[in-house]
Coordinates of C-alpha atoms and ligand atoms in Angstrom, one line a residue:
X1202 CA -84.0 -42.8 69.8
X1203 CA -81.5 -43.1 68.4
X1204 CA -79.8 -40.5 65.5
X1205 CA -77.7 -41.4 62.7
X1206 CA -76.6 -41.6 58.7
X1207 CA -77.9 -45.2 58.7
X1208 CA -79.9 -45.5 55.6
X1209 CA -80.4 -49.9 55.9
X1210 CA -81.0 -49.6 59.7
X1211 CA -83.7 -46.6 59.3
X1212 CA -85.4 -48.5 56.3
X1213 CA -85.8 -51.9 58.8
X1214 CA -87.2 -50.4 61.3
X1215 CA -89.7 -48.5 58.3
X1216 CA -90.7 -51.7 57.3
X1217 CA -91.1 -53.2 60.9
X1218 CA -93.7 -51.0 61.2
X1219 CA -91.0 -47.9 63.3
X1220 CA -90.8 -44.1 62.6
X1221 CA -88.1 -42.2 60.9
X1222 CA -88.0 -39.0 61.2
X1223 CA -85.3 -38.3 58.2
X1224 CA -84.3 -35.3 56.1
X1225 CA -86.1 -34.0 52.8
X1226 CA -85.4 -30.9 50.7
X1227 CA -88.1 -28.6 51.8
X1228 CA -88.1 -30.1 55.8
X1229 CA -88.0 -33.7 58.0
X1230 CA -90.5 -36.4 58.0
X1231 CA -92.0 -38.2 60.6
X1232 CA -91.7 -40.9 58.1
X1233 CA -93.4 -44.9 58.5
X1234 CA -94.5 -47.4 55.6
X1235 CA -97.6 -46.1 54.5
X1236 CA -99.1 -49.4 53.8
X1237 CA -99.3 -50.7 57.6
X1238 CA -102.1 -48.9 59.3
X1239 CA -101.0 -49.6 63.0
X1240 CA -97.5 -47.8 62.3
X1241 CA -98.9 -45.4 60.1
X1242 CA -101.0 -44.3 63.4
X1243 CA -97.8 -43.7 65.4
X1244 CA -97.2 -40.9 63.3
X1245 CA -100.8 -39.4 64.7
X1246 CA -100.0 -40.4 68.6
X1247 CA -96.3 -39.0 68.7
X1248 CA -96.5 -35.8 67.0
X1249 CA -100.1 -35.6 68.7
X1250 CA -102.2 -34.7 65.5
X1251 CA -106.1 -34.9 65.5
X1252 CA -107.1 -37.3 63.6
X1253 CA -108.6 -35.2 60.8
X1254 CA -105.1 -34.3 59.4
X1255 CA -104.0 -36.4 56.9
X1256 CA -100.2 -37.1 55.7
X1257 CA -98.8 -37.3 52.7
X1258 CA -97.1 -39.9 50.9
X1259 CA -93.5 -40.8 49.4
X1260 CA -92.6 -42.6 46.7
X1261 CA -89.4 -42.9 44.7
X1262 CA -91.0 -44.0 41.7
X1263 CA -93.0 -43.0 39.2
X1264 CA -95.0 -46.0 38.2
X1265 CA -96.4 -46.0 42.4
X1266 CA -99.0 -43.5 41.2
X1267 CA -100.9 -46.1 39.1
X1268 CA -101.0 -48.1 42.3
X1269 CA -101.6 -45.1 44.8
X1270 CA -104.3 -42.8 43.1
X1271 CA -107.2 -44.5 41.2
X1272 CA -107.7 -45.2 37.9
X1273 CA -108.3 -43.3 35.8
X1274 CA -105.2 -41.2 36.6
X1275 CA -105.9 -37.8 35.5
X1276 CA -103.8 -36.3 32.8
X1277 CA -102.9 -33.2 34.8
X1278 CA -100.6 -35.5 37.4
X1279 CA -98.6 -36.8 34.6
X1280 CA -98.1 -33.1 33.7
X1281 CA -97.2 -32.1 37.2
X1282 CA -95.1 -34.7 37.7
X1283 CA -93.1 -34.3 34.5
X1284 CA -92.6 -30.8 35.2
X1285 CA -92.1 -30.9 39.0
X1286 CA -90.8 -34.1 40.8
X1287 CA -88.6 -34.5 42.4
X1288 CA -89.3 -32.0 44.2
X1289 CA -91.2 -29.7 46.6
X1290 CA -95.0 -30.6 44.9
X1291 CA -97.4 -33.0 46.8
X1292 CA -100.2 -34.1 44.2
X1293 CA -103.9 -34.5 46.0
X1294 CA -106.3 -36.6 43.6
X1295 CA -108.9 -39.6 44.0
X1296 CA -107.6 -42.7 46.1
X1297 CA -107.4 -46.3 45.2
X1298 CA -108.3 -48.9 47.5
X1299 CA -104.4 -49.7 48.2
X1300 CA -104.1 -46.7 50.3
X1301 CA -105.9 -46.6 54.0
X1302 CA -108.3 -44.8 55.2
X1303 CA -106.0 -43.6 58.0
X1304 CA -103.6 -42.0 55.8
X1305 CA -106.5 -39.5 54.0
X1306 CA -108.5 -39.3 57.7
X1307 CA -111.1 -41.3 55.2
X1308 CA -111.1 -39.0 52.4
X1309 CA -111.6 -40.6 49.4
X1310 CA -108.3 -38.9 48.0
X1311 CA -104.5 -39.5 49.0
X1312 CA -101.5 -36.6 48.4
X1313 CA -98.5 -37.8 47.4
X1314 CA -94.9 -36.5 47.1
X1315 CA -91.5 -37.5 45.3
X1316 CA -89.4 -35.9 47.2
X1317 CA -85.4 -34.6 45.7
X1318 CA -83.3 -35.3 47.8
X1319 CA -80.6 -38.0 48.1
X1320 CA -81.4 -39.4 51.2
X1321 CA -85.1 -39.2 52.0
X1322 CA -85.0 -41.1 47.8
X1323 CA -82.3 -43.5 49.5
X1324 CA -84.4 -44.7 52.4
X1325 CA -87.6 -45.1 50.3
X1326 CA -85.5 -47.6 47.9
X1327 CA -83.6 -49.7 50.6
X1328 CA -87.6 -49.4 51.8
X1329 CA -89.6 -50.7 49.8
X1330 CA -92.4 -49.4 49.8
X1331 CA -94.3 -45.7 50.2
X1332 CA -94.1 -43.8 53.2
X1333 CA -95.6 -41.8 55.1
X1334 CA -94.7 -38.6 56.1
X1335 CA -95.5 -35.0 58.4
X1336 CA -93.5 -32.6 58.9
X1337 CA -91.7 -33.6 62.0
X1338 CA -93.0 -31.0 64.6
X1339 CA -96.6 -31.2 67.2
X1340 CA -98.7 -30.6 65.7
X1341 CA -99.5 -27.0 65.1
X1342 CA -95.6 -25.6 66.6
X1343 CA -92.8 -25.2 63.9
X1344 CA -91.7 -27.4 61.2
X1345 CA -88.2 -29.0 61.4
X1346 CA -85.1 -28.4 58.7
X1347 CA -83.1 -29.6 61.3
X1348 CA -82.0 -33.4 63.4
X1349 CA -81.8 -30.7 66.1
X1350 CA -85.7 -29.4 65.7
X1351 CA -87.0 -32.9 65.7
X1352 CA -85.3 -34.6 68.8
X1353 CA -86.3 -31.0 70.4
X1354 CA -90.1 -31.8 69.3
X1355 CA -90.5 -35.5 70.3
X1356 CA -89.7 -38.3 71.9
X1357 CA -91.0 -42.3 70.7
X1358 CA -89.5 -41.6 67.4
X1359 CA -87.4 -45.0 66.5
X1360 CA -84.5 -43.3 64.6
X1361 CA -83.9 -40.4 63.8
X1362 CA -81.6 -40.1 59.6
X1363 CA -79.3 -37.9 58.9
X1364 CA -78.3 -36.4 56.1
X1365 CA -77.9 -34.5 52.9
X1366 CA -79.4 -30.8 54.0
X1367 CA -82.4 -29.4 54.1
X1368 CA -82.5 -27.4 51.6
X1369 CA -85.4 -25.4 50.8
X1370 CA -87.0 -24.1 54.3
X1371 CA -90.2 -24.3 53.9
X1372 CA -93.3 -27.3 52.6
X1373 CA -93.9 -29.0 50.1
X1374 CA -96.4 -26.8 47.8
X1375 CA -99.9 -29.0 47.6
X1376 CA -102.0 -29.5 44.3
X1377 CA -105.3 -31.0 44.2
X1378 CA -105.6 -32.4 40.6
X1379 CA -109.1 -33.1 39.1
X1380 CA -110.0 -33.4 35.6
X1381 CA -111.1 -29.7 35.0
X1382 CA -108.4 -28.8 37.0
X1383 CA -105.8 -28.3 39.5
X1384 CA -106.0 -25.7 43.0
X1385 CA -103.5 -24.7 44.8
X1386 CA -104.7 -25.7 48.2
X1387 CA -100.9 -24.7 50.6
X1388 CA -98.6 -22.4 49.0
X1389 CA -94.7 -23.0 47.8
X1390 CA -91.7 -23.3 46.9
X1391 CA -93.2 -23.9 43.7
X1392 CA -95.8 -21.4 43.0
X1393 CA -99.7 -20.7 41.4
X1394 CA -97.9 -18.9 38.6
X1395 CA -95.7 -22.2 37.5
X1396 CA -97.8 -24.6 37.9
X1397 CA -100.7 -22.8 35.4
X1398 CA -97.3 -22.0 33.1
X1399 CA -98.7 -27.3 32.4
X1400 CA -101.7 -27.2 33.8
X1401 CA -105.1 -25.1 34.1
X1402 CA -105.6 -23.7 37.5
X1403 CA -109.5 -23.5 39.2
X1404 CA -110.4 -21.0 41.7
X1405 CA -112.5 -23.4 43.5
X1406 CA -111.5 -27.3 45.3
X1407 CA -112.2 -29.7 43.0
X1408 CA -113.1 -32.2 46.1
X1409 CA -115.2 -29.5 47.8
X1410 CA -118.1 -31.7 46.8
X1411 CA -117.2 -34.5 48.4
X1412 CA -115.2 -34.0 51.4
X1413 CA -116.9 -31.0 53.9
X1414 CA -113.4 -30.7 55.4
X1415 CA -111.1 -28.3 53.8
X1416 CA -107.5 -28.8 53.4
X1417 CA -105.8 -28.5 57.3
X1418 CA -103.0 -27.0 56.0
X1419 CA -105.3 -24.5 55.2
X1420 CA -106.2 -24.3 59.4
X1421 CA -105.9 -20.4 60.6
X1422 CA -103.1 -21.0 63.6
X1423 CA -100.0 -23.3 62.5
X1424 CA -96.1 -23.6 63.0
X1425 CA -96.4 -21.1 66.0
X1426 CA -93.6 -21.1 68.4
X1427 CA -94.4 -21.7 72.0
X1428 CA -93.6 -17.6 72.6
X1429 CA -95.9 -15.2 71.5
X1430 CA -95.1 -13.5 67.9
X1431 CA -96.5 -10.9 66.0
X1432 CA -95.5 -8.0 62.4
X1433 CA -93.4 -6.1 62.8
X1434 CA -95.8 -3.5 60.8
X1435 CA -98.6 -3.5 63.6
X1436 CA -95.9 -2.2 65.4
X1437 CA -96.6 2.0 66.0
X1438 CA -93.5 3.2 67.0
X1439 CA -89.5 2.6 66.3
X1440 CA -89.0 1.1 69.6
X1441 CA -89.8 -3.3 70.2
X1442 CA -90.7 -4.0 74.0
X1443 CA -88.1 -4.6 75.5
X1444 CA -86.9 -8.3 75.5
X1445 CA -87.9 -8.1 71.9
X1446 CA -86.3 -10.7 69.6
X1447 CA -86.6 -9.1 65.7
X1448 CA -86.1 -11.6 62.9
X1449 CA -85.6 -9.4 59.9
X1450 CA -84.6 -10.6 55.5
X1451 CA -82.1 -8.0 55.0
X1452 CA -79.4 -5.3 56.5
X1453 CA -81.3 -2.8 57.0
X1454 CA -83.0 -2.1 60.9
X1455 CA -83.4 1.0 62.6
X1456 CA -84.7 -1.6 65.7
X1457 CA -81.8 -1.5 67.8
X1458 CA -83.4 -2.5 70.5
X1459 CA -84.3 -5.8 70.0
X1460 CA -81.7 -8.7 72.3
X1461 CA -81.5 -10.8 70.2
X1462 CA -82.1 -10.5 65.5
X1463 CA -82.1 -13.6 63.2
X1464 CA -81.1 -11.6 60.0
X1465 CA -82.4 -14.8 57.1
X1466 CA -81.2 -13.3 54.2
X1467 CA -78.6 -9.9 53.7
X1468 CA -80.5 -8.3 50.7
X1469 CA -84.8 -9.5 50.8
X1470 CA -83.6 -12.7 48.5
X1471 CA -87.4 -14.8 49.2
X1472 CA -85.1 -18.6 48.4
X1473 CA -82.9 -17.8 51.5
X1474 CA -85.6 -16.0 53.8
X1475 CA -87.7 -19.6 53.0
X1476 CA -84.6 -21.8 53.8
X1477 CA -84.4 -19.8 57.1
X1478 CA -88.0 -19.5 58.2
X1479 CA -88.7 -22.2 60.7
X1480 CA -84.7 -22.0 62.1
X1481 CA -85.1 -18.0 63.3
X1482 CA -88.2 -19.6 64.9
X1483 CA -86.8 -22.7 66.6
X1484 CA -83.5 -20.0 67.7
X1485 CA -86.0 -17.5 69.1
X1486 CA -88.2 -19.8 71.2
X1487 CA -84.7 -21.3 72.2
X1488 CA -83.3 -18.0 73.6
X1489 CA -84.8 -17.4 77.3
X1490 CA -83.3 -13.6 77.3
X1491 CA -86.7 -13.2 74.4
X1492 CA -89.4 -12.6 75.7
X1493 CA -91.1 -11.6 73.0
X1494 CA -90.7 -12.1 68.4
X1495 CA -91.6 -9.4 66.1
X1496 CA -90.9 -10.7 62.6
X1497 CA -91.2 -8.6 59.0
X1498 CA -93.2 -9.4 56.2
X1499 CA -92.3 -9.7 53.1
X1500 CA -94.1 -9.0 50.1
X1501 CA -96.9 -11.5 48.6
X1502 CA -95.1 -12.2 45.4
X1503 CA -93.7 -15.5 44.3
X1504 CA -92.1 -17.1 46.9
X1505 CA -92.7 -14.1 48.9
X1506 CA -96.9 -15.6 49.4
X1507 CA -96.0 -19.1 50.6
X1508 CA -93.3 -17.0 52.6
X1509 CA -95.8 -14.8 54.8
X1510 CA -98.5 -18.0 54.5
X1511 CA -96.2 -19.3 56.9
X1512 CA -95.9 -15.6 58.7
X1513 CA -99.3 -15.5 59.0
X1514 CA -100.1 -19.0 60.6
X1515 CA -97.3 -18.6 62.9
X1516 CA -98.8 -15.0 64.7
X1517 CA -102.3 -15.1 63.9
X1518 CA -102.8 -15.9 67.8
X1519 CA -101.8 -13.4 68.6
X1520 CA -104.1 -10.6 66.7
Ligands
LIG2457 O1 -92.9 -30.6 52.6 C1 -93.6 -31.3 52.9 O2 -94.6 -31.4 52.0 C2 -93.1 -32.2 54.1 C3 -92.5 -33.2 53.3 C4 -91.9 -33.7 55.1 O3 -92.6 -33.8 52.6 N1 -94.4 -32.5 54.3 C5 -95.2 -31.5 54.9 O4 -96.5 -32.5 55.7 O5 -95.4 -30.6 54.9 P1 -97.9 -32.2 57.0 O6 -97.8 -32.6 57.6 O7 -96.5 -30.8 57.4 O8 -98.1 -31.7 55.4 C6 -99.1 -31.9 54.6 C7 -100.2 -30.7 54.2 C8 -101.5 -30.6 55.6 O9 -101.9 -29.5 55.7 C9 -103.3 -31.9 55.0 O10 -103.8 -31.2 55.1 C10 -102.5 -31.4 53.6 O11 -101.0 -32.1 52.9 N2 -102.7 -32.9 52.8 C11 -103.1 -34.4 52.6 N3 -103.4 -34.8 52.5 C12 -104.6 -34.1 51.5 C13 -105.6 -34.7 51.1 N4 -106.0 -35.9 51.0 N5 -106.6 -33.6 50.6 C14 -106.3 -32.4 50.9 N6 -105.0 -31.4 51.5 C15 -104.5 -33.0 51.6
LIG2458 MG1 -96.9 -29.5 59.1

């Protein structure tokens, strides 16, 4: 695997059916030509991702919507893409015949996103094809926000493209869109309140009747470090067990026996917390002195919903 900043080289590899990890504004993706089913199959193999978990297709121009989504394209797609693209919003809509079944795990819908990230857009333009890319981590493990997080977890990638920094730090909001309105499948930095400004919000997934599979992004355990992780609020006293790592979101800290502390923010600024969350997980995972991790919860308002979604999935196994 080589690591570098060469867009043209990365694009050539994608066109030739290879795998390239690349940064986006949310997390690093592991990309392949979305229209080449054999290339896409390699993504599942390298990530050890179960074949029932569908991938997101990345695009750089609005026209691509009309080749990937079945017509008629639902009215809300234009509203959502006008409001939030390029950006951290993934739209799930009935797919066209062009989209290979391996991408959608056999579902009748496909997930599409236009990233707001210079390097990702330059790669999409140079490759001249839509790029299928899940987060570039092993299935169930921590999403990568830096090139070194990718190389830690994955081998057998042809190229790791470096470029503009990852700014947001948690994955895109995923919404299913149908005539009736839209339903949030995975919370992200774009909140349900933001979406409700432009499209009616549904209480149920409009595609539930056409697929028995819930979005695997809703799996209860995901994004988990390889060490036990617990919520600080579940602790009965104010002393941490020996060899604990501590992740907090402000300068206040009464648990002073932690062996290592990662502060995602000085002031509970949730944008900062989101951008540092996976870096905190990786730091604790990589530190051999840390045997278990405690993390401070945040309030489930605004971006706090997405942050708690990721934290709850990381602590779930240890509950
Ligand atoms: O920010 C992001 O979305 C990043 C960057 C690389 O774009 N990608 C990402 O991909 O997080 P991944 O594979 O880790 O998450 C994609 C989510 C999964 O939860 C998957 O189940 C869901 O999108 N998804 C994909 N296609 C779907 C579909 N047709 N119906 C429902 N959910 C779908
Ligand atoms: Mg992922």
